[in-house]
Each structure stands twice: as structure tokens, then as C-alpha cells.
PDB file of C-alpha atoms in Angstrom:
ATOM      1  CA  UNK I  17     125.365  84.334 -13.939  1.00 36.00           C
ATOM      2  CA  UNK I  18     125.486  80.576 -13.424  1.00 38.00           C
ATOM      3  CA  UNK I  19     128.710  78.763 -12.657  1.00 40.00           C
ATOM      4  CA  UNK I  20     130.372  76.611 -15.291  1.00 43.00           C
ATOM      5  CA  UNK I  21     129.233  73.498 -13.445  1.00 39.00           C
ATOM      6  CA  UNK I  22     125.591  74.445 -13.985  1.00 45.00           C
ATOM      7  CA  UNK I  23     125.909  74.454 -17.762  1.00 47.00           C
ATOM      8  CA  UNK I  24     123.612  72.019 -19.609  1.00 46.00           C
ATOM      9  CA  UNK I  25     126.417  69.881 -21.077  1.00 54.00           C
ATOM     10  CA  UNK I  26     129.660  68.568 -19.696  1.00 87.00           C
ATOM     11  CA  UNK I  27     132.078  71.508 -19.609  1.00 91.00           C
ATOM     12  CA  UNK I  28     134.796  69.580 -21.477  1.00 91.00           C
ATOM     13  CA  UNK I  29     132.366  68.760 -24.283  1.00 93.00           C
ATOM     14  CA  UNK I  30     131.255  72.405 -24.488  1.00 93.00           C
ATOM     15  CA  UNK I  31     134.838  73.654 -24.667  1.00 94.00           C
ATOM     16  CA  UNK I  32     135.824  71.128 -27.341  1.00 95.00           C
ATOM     17  CA  UNK I  33     132.733  71.825 -29.440  1.00 94.00           C
ATOM     18  CA  UNK I  34     133.397  75.552 -29.282  1.00 95.00           C
ATOM     19  CA  UNK I  35     136.986  75.002 -30.391  1.00 96.00           C
ATOM     20  CA  UNK I  36     135.777  73.126 -33.466  1.00 96.00           C
ATOM     21  CA  UNK I  37     132.954  75.576 -34.185  1.00 96.00           C
ATOM     22  CA  UNK I  38     135.235  78.598 -33.842  1.00 96.00           C
ATOM     23  CA  UNK I  39     138.072  77.202 -35.959  1.00 97.00           C
ATOM     24  CA  UNK I  40     135.501  76.258 -38.570  1.00 96.00           C
ATOM     25  CA  UNK I  41     134.224  79.843 -38.602  1.00 95.00           C
ATOM     26  CA  UNK I  42     137.764  81.134 -39.168  1.00 96.00           C
ATOM     27  CA  UNK I  43     138.249  78.688 -42.026  1.00 96.00           C
ATOM     28  CA  UNK I  44     134.987  79.659 -43.697  1.00 94.00           C
ATOM     29  CA  UNK I  45     136.387  83.151 -44.213  1.00 95.00           C
ATOM     30  CA  UNK I  46     139.892  82.362 -45.489  1.00 96.00           C
ATOM     31  CA  UNK I  47     140.301  82.397 -49.249  1.00 95.00           C
ATOM     32  CA  UNK I  48     141.208  78.709 -49.587  1.00 96.00           C
ATOM     33  CA  UNK I  49     139.669  77.373 -46.386  1.00 97.00           C
ATOM     34  CA  UNK I  50     137.131  74.569 -46.116  1.00 97.00           C
ATOM     35  CA  UNK I  51     135.432  72.409 -43.514  1.00 97.00           C
ATOM     36  CA  UNK I  52     134.304  68.810 -43.930  1.00 97.00           C
ATOM     37  CA  UNK I  53     133.133  65.907 -41.808  1.00 96.00           C
ATOM     38  CA  UNK I  54     134.160  62.253 -42.144  1.00 97.00           C
ATOM     39  CA  UNK I  55     132.319  60.113 -39.637  1.00 97.00           C
ATOM     40  CA  UNK I  56     133.073  61.616 -36.257  1.00 97.00           C
ATOM     41  CA  UNK I  57     136.126  63.540 -37.546  1.00 98.00           C
ATOM     42  CA  UNK I  58     136.072  67.228 -38.441  1.00 98.00           C
ATOM     43  CA  UNK I  59     138.364  68.498 -41.181  1.00 98.00           C
ATOM     44  CA  UNK I  60     139.098  72.189 -40.550  1.00 98.00           C
ATOM     45  CA  UNK I  61     141.385  73.650 -43.212  1.00 98.00           C
ATOM     46  CA  UNK I  62     142.529  77.259 -43.276  1.00 97.00           C
ATOM     47  CA  UNK I  63     144.200  76.541 -46.604  1.00 97.00           C
ATOM     48  CA  UNK I  64     147.445  78.094 -45.381  1.00 96.00           C
ATOM     49  CA  UNK I  65     150.974  76.606 -45.262  1.00 95.00           C
ATOM     50  CA  UNK I  66     151.031  75.923 -41.527  1.00 95.00           C
ATOM     51  CA  UNK I  67     150.191  72.526 -40.030  1.00 95.00           C
ATOM     52  CA  UNK I  68     148.573  73.955 -36.892  1.00 93.00           C
ATOM     53  CA  UNK I  69     146.103  75.935 -39.013  1.00 95.00           C
ATOM     54  CA  UNK I  70     144.845  72.859 -40.873  1.00 97.00           C
ATOM     55  CA  UNK I  71     143.296  70.550 -38.318  1.00 98.00           C
ATOM     56  CA  UNK I  72     141.749  67.100 -38.315  1.00 98.00           C
ATOM     57  CA  UNK I  73     139.984  66.777 -34.964  1.00 98.00           C
ATOM     58  CA  UNK I  74     138.005  64.067 -33.234  1.00 95.00           C
ATOM     59  CA  UNK I  75     134.699  65.893 -33.251  1.00 93.00           C
ATOM     60  CA  UNK I  76     133.035  63.829 -30.558  1.00 90.00           C
ATOM     61  CA  UNK I  77     132.935  60.340 -29.099  1.00 91.00           C
ATOM     62  CA  UNK I  78     131.756  58.915 -32.426  1.00 94.00           C
ATOM     63  CA  UNK I  79     135.180  59.389 -34.061  1.00 97.00           C
ATOM     64  CA  UNK I  80     136.520  56.022 -35.253  1.00 98.00           C
ATOM     65  CA  UNK I  81     140.091  55.079 -36.120  1.00 98.00           C
ATOM     66  CA  UNK I  82     138.940  53.563 -39.408  1.00 98.00           C
ATOM     67  CA  UNK I  83     137.704  56.947 -40.661  1.00 98.00           C
ATOM     68  CA  UNK I  84     140.869  58.900 -39.900  1.00 98.00           C
ATOM     69  CA  UNK I  85     142.822  58.065 -43.090  1.00 98.00           C
ATOM     70  CA  UNK I  86     139.984  59.377 -45.263  1.00 98.00           C
ATOM     71  CA  UNK I  87     139.761  62.565 -43.215  1.00 98.00           C
ATOM     72  CA  UNK I  88     143.527  63.116 -43.386  1.00 98.00           C
ATOM     73  CA  UNK I  89     143.554  62.406 -47.111  1.00 98.00           C
ATOM     74  CA  UNK I  90     141.461  65.534 -47.673  1.00 98.00           C
ATOM     75  CA  UNK I  91     144.394  67.577 -46.377  1.00 98.00           C
ATOM     76  CA  UNK I  92     146.861  65.589 -48.475  1.00 97.00           C
ATOM     77  CA  UNK I  93     144.737  66.072 -51.604  1.00 97.00           C
ATOM     78  CA  UNK I  94     144.689  69.828 -50.924  1.00 97.00           C
ATOM     79  CA  UNK I  95     148.501  69.741 -50.557  1.00 97.00           C
ATOM     80  CA  UNK I  96     148.271  71.151 -47.051  1.00 97.00           C
ATOM     81  CA  UNK I  97     150.441  70.417 -44.025  1.00 97.00           C
ATOM     82  CA  UNK I  98     148.115  69.433 -41.218  1.00 98.00           C
ATOM     83  CA  UNK I  99     147.806  68.410 -37.590  1.00 98.00           C
ATOM     84  CA  UNK I 100     145.525  66.006 -35.772  1.00 98.00           C
ATOM     85  CA  UNK I 101     144.010  67.077 -32.458  1.00 97.00           C
ATOM     86  CA  UNK I 102     142.908  64.538 -29.840  1.00 97.00           C
ATOM     87  CA  UNK I 103     141.413  65.080 -26.399  1.00 96.00           C
ATOM     88  CA  UNK I 104     143.760  63.672 -23.787  1.00 94.00           C
ATOM     89  CA  UNK I 105     142.145  60.853 -21.849  1.00 93.00           C
ATOM     90  CA  UNK I 106     139.061  60.803 -24.090  1.00 94.00           C
ATOM     91  CA  UNK I 107     140.559  60.011 -27.480  1.00 96.00           C
ATOM     92  CA  UNK I 108     143.586  57.993 -26.338  1.00 96.00           C
ATOM     93  CA  UNK I 109     142.262  54.908 -28.139  1.00 97.00           C
ATOM     94  CA  UNK I 110     142.664  56.815 -31.420  1.00 98.00           C
ATOM     95  CA  UNK I 111     146.357  57.584 -30.915  1.00 98.00           C
ATOM     96  CA  UNK I 112     147.651  54.430 -32.706  1.00 98.00           C
ATOM     97  CA  UNK I 113     145.741  55.441 -35.840  1.00 98.00           C
ATOM     98  CA  UNK I 114     147.281  58.914 -35.685  1.00 98.00           C
ATOM     99  CA  UNK I 115     150.787  57.499 -35.272  1.00 97.00           C
ATOM    100  CA  UNK I 116     150.161  55.214 -38.255  1.00 97.00           C
ATOM    101  CA  UNK I 117     149.864  58.367 -40.379  1.00 97.00           C
ATOM    102  CA  UNK I 118     153.453  59.261 -39.513  1.00 96.00           C
ATOM    103  CA  UNK I 119     152.446  61.973 -37.066  1.00 97.00           C
ATOM    104  CA  UNK I 120     153.961  62.594 -33.647  1.00 96.00           C
ATOM    105  CA  UNK I 121     152.757  64.617 -30.642  1.00 96.00           C
ATOM    106  CA  UNK I 122     154.270  68.106 -30.530  1.00 94.00           C
ATOM    107  CA  UNK I 123     152.539  69.894 -27.673  1.00 90.00           C
ATOM    108  CA  UNK I 124     149.562  69.981 -25.352  1.00 92.00           C
ATOM    109  CA  UNK I 125     147.263  72.910 -24.737  1.00 93.00           C
ATOM    110  CA  UNK I 126     144.760  73.349 -21.914  1.00 94.00           C
ATOM    111  CA  UNK I 127     141.239  74.091 -23.115  1.00 95.00           C
ATOM    112  CA  UNK I 128     139.596  76.404 -20.623  1.00 96.00           C
ATOM    113  CA  UNK I 129     135.984  77.396 -20.000  1.00 96.00           C
ATOM    114  CA  UNK I 130     134.109  79.757 -17.725  1.00 95.00           C
ATOM    115  CA  UNK I 131     130.771  81.420 -17.251  1.00 91.00           C
ATOM    116  CA  UNK I 132     131.286  83.606 -14.180  1.00 92.00           C
ATOM    117  CA  UNK I 133     134.167  85.623 -15.626  1.00 95.00           C
ATOM    118  CA  UNK I 134     135.825  88.592 -13.954  1.00 95.00           C
ATOM    119  CA  UNK I 135     135.797  91.194 -16.718  1.00 96.00           C
ATOM    120  CA  UNK I 136     138.711  93.626 -16.665  1.00 95.00           C
ATOM    121  CA  UNK I 137     137.761  97.233 -17.525  1.00 96.00           C
ATOM    122  CA  UNK I 138     139.227  98.729 -20.665  1.00 98.00           C
ATOM    123  CA  UNK I 139     142.371 100.723 -19.777  1.00 97.00           C
ATOM    124  CA  UNK I 140     141.753 104.460 -19.848  1.00 97.00           C
ATOM    125  CA  UNK I 141     145.120 105.088 -21.517  1.00 97.00           C
ATOM    126  CA  UNK I 142     144.216 102.989 -24.578  1.00 98.00           C
ATOM    127  CA  UNK I 143     141.931 103.950 -27.404  1.00 97.00           C
ATOM    128  CA  UNK I 144     139.825 101.115 -28.844  1.00 97.00           C
ATOM    129  CA  UNK I 145     139.460 100.064 -32.471  1.00 96.00           C
ATOM    130  CA  UNK I 146     137.083  97.315 -33.577  1.00 93.00           C
ATOM    131  CA  UNK I 147     135.426  95.748 -36.598  1.00 88.00           C
ATOM    132  CA  UNK I 148     136.896  95.284 -40.085  1.00 88.00           C
ATOM    133  CA  UNK I 149     138.998  98.440 -39.741  1.00 85.00           C
ATOM    134  CA  UNK I 150     140.934  96.756 -36.902  1.00 94.00           C
ATOM    135  CA  UNK I 151     141.955  93.649 -38.849  1.00 94.00           C
ATOM    136  CA  UNK I 152     145.219  94.953 -40.293  1.00 94.00           C
ATOM    137  CA  UNK I 153     146.335  96.211 -36.885  1.00 96.00           C
ATOM    138  CA  UNK I 154     145.290  92.910 -35.335  1.00 97.00           C
ATOM    139  CA  UNK I 155     147.439  90.960 -37.796  1.00 96.00           C
ATOM    140  CA  UNK I 156     150.445  93.178 -37.156  1.00 96.00           C
ATOM    141  CA  UNK I 157     150.239  92.724 -33.368  1.00 97.00           C
ATOM    142  CA  UNK I 158     149.759  88.941 -33.545  1.00 97.00           C
ATOM    143  CA  UNK I 159     152.604  88.538 -36.035  1.00 96.00           C
ATOM    144  CA  UNK I 160     155.018  90.568 -33.902  1.00 97.00           C
ATOM    145  CA  UNK I 161     153.970  89.056 -30.568  1.00 95.00           C
ATOM    146  CA  UNK I 162     154.162  85.437 -31.767  1.00 94.00           C
ATOM    147  CA  UNK I 163     156.980  85.734 -34.293  1.00 95.00           C
ATOM    148  CA  UNK I 164     154.790  84.860 -37.287  1.00 94.00           C
ATOM    149  CA  UNK I 165     154.834  86.215 -40.845  1.00 95.00           C
ATOM    150  CA  UNK I 166     152.370  89.121 -40.969  1.00 94.00           C
ATOM    151  CA  UNK I 167     151.128  87.994 -44.395  1.00 95.00           C
ATOM    152  CA  UNK I 168     150.170  84.596 -42.923  1.00 95.00           C
ATOM    153  CA  UNK I 169     148.240  86.165 -40.035  1.00 95.00           C
ATOM    154  CA  UNK I 170     146.525  88.594 -42.401  1.00 95.00           C
ATOM    155  CA  UNK I 171     145.376  85.714 -44.618  1.00 95.00           C
ATOM    156  CA  UNK I 172     144.133  83.878 -41.520  1.00 95.00           C
ATOM    157  CA  UNK I 173     142.100  86.905 -40.357  1.00 94.00           C
ATOM    158  CA  UNK I 174     140.716  88.671 -43.438  1.00 94.00           C
ATOM    159  CA  UNK I 175     138.272  91.571 -43.232  1.00 92.00           C
ATOM    160  CA  UNK I 176     135.486  89.128 -44.083  1.00 92.00           C
ATOM    161  CA  UNK I 177     136.037  87.446 -40.712  1.00 92.00           C
ATOM    162  CA  UNK I 178     135.601  90.696 -38.796  1.00 90.00           C
ATOM    163  CA  UNK I 179     132.475  91.477 -40.810  1.00 92.00           C
ATOM    164  CA  UNK I 180     130.865  88.262 -39.523  1.00 94.00           C
ATOM    165  CA  UNK I 181     128.137  89.306 -37.034  1.00 94.00           C
ATOM    166  CA  UNK I 182     129.262  86.563 -34.621  1.00 95.00           C
ATOM    167  CA  UNK I 183     132.886  87.762 -34.575  1.00 96.00           C
ATOM    168  CA  UNK I 184     134.366  90.591 -32.510  1.00 96.00           C
ATOM    169  CA  UNK I 185     137.837  92.046 -33.054  1.00 97.00           C
ATOM    170  CA  UNK I 186     139.340  94.555 -30.639  1.00 98.00           C
ATOM    171  CA  UNK I 187     142.619  96.452 -30.828  1.00 98.00           C
ATOM    172  CA  UNK I 188     144.074  98.740 -28.173  1.00 98.00           C
ATOM    173  CA  UNK I 189     146.103 101.719 -29.354  1.00 98.00           C
ATOM    174  CA  UNK I 190     148.648 103.659 -27.276  1.00 97.00           C
ATOM    175  CA  UNK I 191     149.990 106.936 -28.677  1.00 95.00           C
ATOM    176  CA  UNK I 192     149.165 105.839 -32.199  1.00 94.00           C
ATOM    177  CA  UNK I 193     150.690 102.364 -31.835  1.00 96.00           C
ATOM    178  CA  UNK I 194     148.492  99.240 -31.887  1.00 97.00           C
ATOM    179  CA  UNK I 195     149.680  97.257 -28.854  1.00 98.00           C
ATOM    180  CA  UNK I 196     147.078  94.653 -27.790  1.00 98.00           C
ATOM    181  CA  UNK I 197     144.324  92.643 -29.443  1.00 98.00           C
ATOM    182  CA  UNK I 198     141.900  89.704 -29.260  1.00 97.00           C
ATOM    183  CA  UNK I 199     139.180  88.020 -31.328  1.00 97.00           C
ATOM    184  CA  UNK I 200     135.945  86.545 -30.013  1.00 97.00           C
ATOM    185  CA  UNK I 201     133.797  84.063 -31.970  1.00 97.00           C
ATOM    186  CA  UNK I 202     130.328  83.368 -30.558  1.00 97.00           C
ATOM    187  CA  UNK I 203     128.649  80.148 -31.698  1.00 96.00           C
ATOM    188  CA  UNK I 204     125.708  78.376 -30.017  1.00 95.00           C
ATOM    189  CA  UNK I 205     125.881  80.469 -26.867  1.00 95.00           C
ATOM    190  CA  UNK I 206     129.637  80.131 -26.246  1.00 97.00           C
ATOM    191  CA  UNK I 207     132.239  82.804 -27.021  1.00 97.00           C
ATOM    192  CA  UNK I 208     135.599  81.404 -28.068  1.00 98.00           C
ATOM    193  CA  UNK I 209     138.566  83.717 -27.528  1.00 98.00           C
ATOM    194  CA  UNK I 210     141.486  83.644 -29.982  1.00 97.00           C
ATOM    195  CA  UNK I 211     144.642  85.529 -30.962  1.00 96.00           C
ATOM    196  CA  UNK I 212     145.067  87.309 -27.646  1.00 97.00           C
ATOM    197  CA  UNK I 213     148.351  89.179 -28.081  1.00 96.00           C
ATOM    198  CA  UNK I 214     150.202  92.126 -26.576  1.00 97.00           C
ATOM    199  CA  UNK I 215     153.480  93.613 -27.730  1.00 97.00           C
ATOM    200  CA  UNK I 216     156.402  92.799 -25.436  1.00 96.00           C
ATOM    201  CA  UNK I 217     156.942  96.369 -24.253  1.00 96.00           C
ATOM    202  CA  UNK I 218     153.337  96.596 -23.049  1.00 97.00           C
ATOM    203  CA  UNK I 219     152.991  93.281 -21.232  1.00 94.00           C
ATOM    204  CA  UNK I 220     152.369  93.122 -17.509  1.00 93.00           C
ATOM    205  CA  UNK I 221     149.780  95.921 -17.599  1.00 95.00           C
ATOM    206  CA  UNK I 222     146.648  93.776 -17.837  1.00 95.00           C
ATOM    207  CA  UNK I 223     146.059  94.599 -21.492  1.00 97.00           C
ATOM    208  CA  UNK I 224     145.594  90.969 -22.523  1.00 95.00           C
ATOM    209  CA  UNK I 225     142.942  90.474 -19.834  1.00 96.00           C
ATOM    210  CA  UNK I 226     141.236  93.685 -20.940  1.00 97.00           C
ATOM    211  CA  UNK I 227     141.188  92.641 -24.603  1.00 97.00           C
ATOM    212  CA  UNK I 228     139.864  89.203 -23.638  1.00 97.00           C
ATOM    213  CA  UNK I 229     137.215  90.781 -21.433  1.00 97.00           C
ATOM    214  CA  UNK I 230     136.069  93.100 -24.203  1.00 98.00           C
ATOM    215  CA  UNK I 231     135.349  90.353 -26.725  1.00 97.00           C
ATOM    216  CA  UNK I 232     133.823  88.132 -24.010  1.00 98.00           C
ATOM    217  CA  UNK I 233     131.462  90.932 -22.950  1.00 97.00           C
ATOM    218  CA  UNK I 234     130.452  91.465 -26.567  1.00 97.00           C
ATOM    219  CA  UNK I 235     129.548  87.773 -26.798  1.00 97.00           C
ATOM    220  CA  UNK I 236     127.669  87.835 -23.493  1.00 96.00           C
ATOM    221  CA  UNK I 237     125.756  90.927 -24.667  1.00 96.00           C
ATOM    222  CA  UNK I 238     124.525  88.830 -27.596  1.00 91.00           C
ATOM    223  CA  UNK I 239     123.350  86.049 -25.324  1.00 95.00           C
ATOM    224  CA  UNK I 240     126.374  83.816 -24.755  1.00 96.00           C
ATOM    225  CA  UNK I 241     126.397  82.093 -21.365  1.00 94.00           C
ATOM    226  CA  UNK I 242     129.954  80.710 -21.410  1.00 96.00           C
ATOM    227  CA  UNK I 243     133.348  81.434 -22.891  1.00 97.00           C
ATOM    228  CA  UNK I 244     136.171  79.122 -23.882  1.00 97.00           C
ATOM    229  CA  UNK I 245     139.783  79.403 -25.031  1.00 97.00           C
ATOM    230  CA  UNK I 246     143.038  77.515 -25.496  1.00 94.00           C
ATOM    231  CA  UNK I 247     145.710  78.855 -23.194  1.00 90.00           C
ATOM    232  CA  UNK I 248     149.461  79.033 -23.478  1.00 83.00           C
ATOM    233  CA  UNK I 249     151.530  78.202 -20.407  1.00 80.00           C
ATOM    234  CA  UNK I 250     152.264  81.915 -19.991  1.00 80.00           C
ATOM    235  CA  UNK I 251     148.597  82.892 -20.038  1.00 84.00           C
ATOM    236  CA  UNK I 252     147.256  80.122 -17.804  1.00 91.00           C
ATOM    237  CA  UNK I 253     147.437  82.017 -14.494  1.00 91.00           C
ATOM    238  CA  UNK I 254     145.931  85.130 -16.075  1.00 91.00           C
ATOM    239  CA  UNK I 255     142.912  83.218 -17.325  1.00 95.00           C
ATOM    240  CA  UNK I 256     142.516  81.362 -14.046  1.00 95.00           C
ATOM    241  CA  UNK I 257     142.402  84.719 -12.253  1.00 94.00           C
ATOM    242  CA  UNK I 258     139.620  85.769 -14.635  1.00 95.00           C
ATOM    243  CA  UNK I 259     137.538  82.712 -13.703  1.00 95.00           C
ATOM    244  CA  UNK I 260     138.435  80.258 -16.464  1.00 96.00           C
ATOM    245  CA  UNK I 261     139.072  76.636 -15.501  1.00 94.00           C
ATOM    246  CA  UNK I 262     140.778  73.894 -17.486  1.00 93.00           C
ATOM    247  CA  UNK I 263     138.132  71.540 -18.853  1.00 93.00           C
ATOM    248  CA  UNK I 264     140.217  69.406 -21.217  1.00 92.00           C
ATOM    249  CA  UNK I 265     143.658  69.060 -22.764  1.00 94.00           C
ATOM    250  CA  UNK I 266     144.261  68.955 -26.500  1.00 96.00           C
ATOM    251  CA  UNK I 267     147.191  66.939 -27.835  1.00 97.00           C
ATOM    252  CA  UNK I 268     148.490  68.140 -31.207  1.00 97.00           C
ATOM    253  CA  UNK I 269     150.156  65.729 -33.645  1.00 98.00           C
ATOM    254  CA  UNK I 270     152.105  66.811 -36.733  1.00 97.00           C
ATOM    255  CA  UNK I 271     154.324  65.102 -39.294  1.00 89.00           C
ATOM    256  CA  UNK I 272     157.317  63.655 -37.457  1.00 68.00           C
ATOM    257  CA  UNK I 273     159.633  64.568 -40.358  1.00 58.00           C
TER     258      UNK I 273
END
């Protein structure tokens, strides 16, 4: 398999595009979600009461400051809290327009990409559940692991999402308890990995890497040649060991109040 540096586009552009494509696919399946485009801005609304799930992102280098208010207004009109995502170093010229909306930077997340990925075998001690039947278990794990309301996660990942032929959901079960999970979304030859979560009592056993590997392999089996994800600080070393490399950094802005 080719290295990430042999990919046909700049790796940062691939990773950012996959982020937008994948989030858009999530939003297409939520009950009140929608996606729009205003100039070079992408409006990606999950339709849920969480700013980080309703995103206005600079889609590419064509995003202009003058178009941002109209893009953000779509979220306001839908009565949704929202965030704006910029690429650090690439979209810095757009930051004044974001601040003018009353938003402030909250965090930064590395956007990682890889093509020659070390795939971790599925642990023999875990049974595997996938597809729409795994969605409820997936929501329960993610909610517990990240301290989120389970109803919110369930609305974000409905059965319709798992029924999408480009989406893979995996759950690992230990002695009847669902303990680890991940989602893969494959669009235009790149598999985006999301919602990787393992219950606290089961961390440190490589289950997160195994869940990630499972959805990545499913994407590769369908023809994907690269995989991308947004990492937390805790997961960064794990993903680097798998062969992912940081291609870009996203800066997230939310209402300062």
C-alpha cells in the first residue's frame, strides 16, 4: 500500500475534505440534520442542541470572510448552537470574521491521516457486533466514555446511519457487556474514523486500536486507500503507533458567552 505522501492530493486537504464529507454524512441521517454550502463555507448541522455538532467550516481555500455571516445565519435561523472550524495556518485570515460573530476559540484538534496503517487484530476475548443492531450499544458506550447524554448520542447515530452502505459500526462485547466501539465512514476513497470509545475499566488493552482497525479494514476492503480521523490528546500516541500522522490542526470557535 502506498505511503500517505504518495496520495494524489495534499494530505492536509484530503484529511479536511474527509472531515467535512463524513460529518455531512452523519448529518444526512439525523432527524433534523441538514447540509448547505455558502460560497466556500460548508454548513453541517446535526440539528441537535450541542454547538460542536453543528459546524460551519471553511470548506476549502475559496472560503471568504464576506460569506461567513450568511452561512452562520442558517444555524441561527434553525435555532441551533453552532461552532466554526478553521484550519490553523491556512484559514487564519478568516479569524477576524469569526470573532466578529461573537465566537471564541475553545480547543484545537489534530487531524490525522494515513494509508499504510498497522491494523490491530480483533481481540479473541471480545465478541463482535456490527450493523444497525450495534447502534444502541454504540451510543451507550460513547455516552458513558465521554460523559454525554445517551439520548443525544443516540440521536446523533440513528439506525439509519448504520444502514448506510458506506458506514461501518463495530462494538466489542465482553461477558455480555458492550465495552468498545468505533464508526467508519468511507467517502471518495477515504475512511473517516469517529466515535472511538472504550469504557474506563477496559482501557489499556488495545481495544480502541482494534475497533479503529476493524472499521478501517472494512473501508479498505471497499476500495479506500487512506484513512483520516480527529484525535484527542489521549489518543494521539495510539494513532501515531498505528501509522497515522498529523496533517492539519482544526481550531474550533463557539459562542464566547
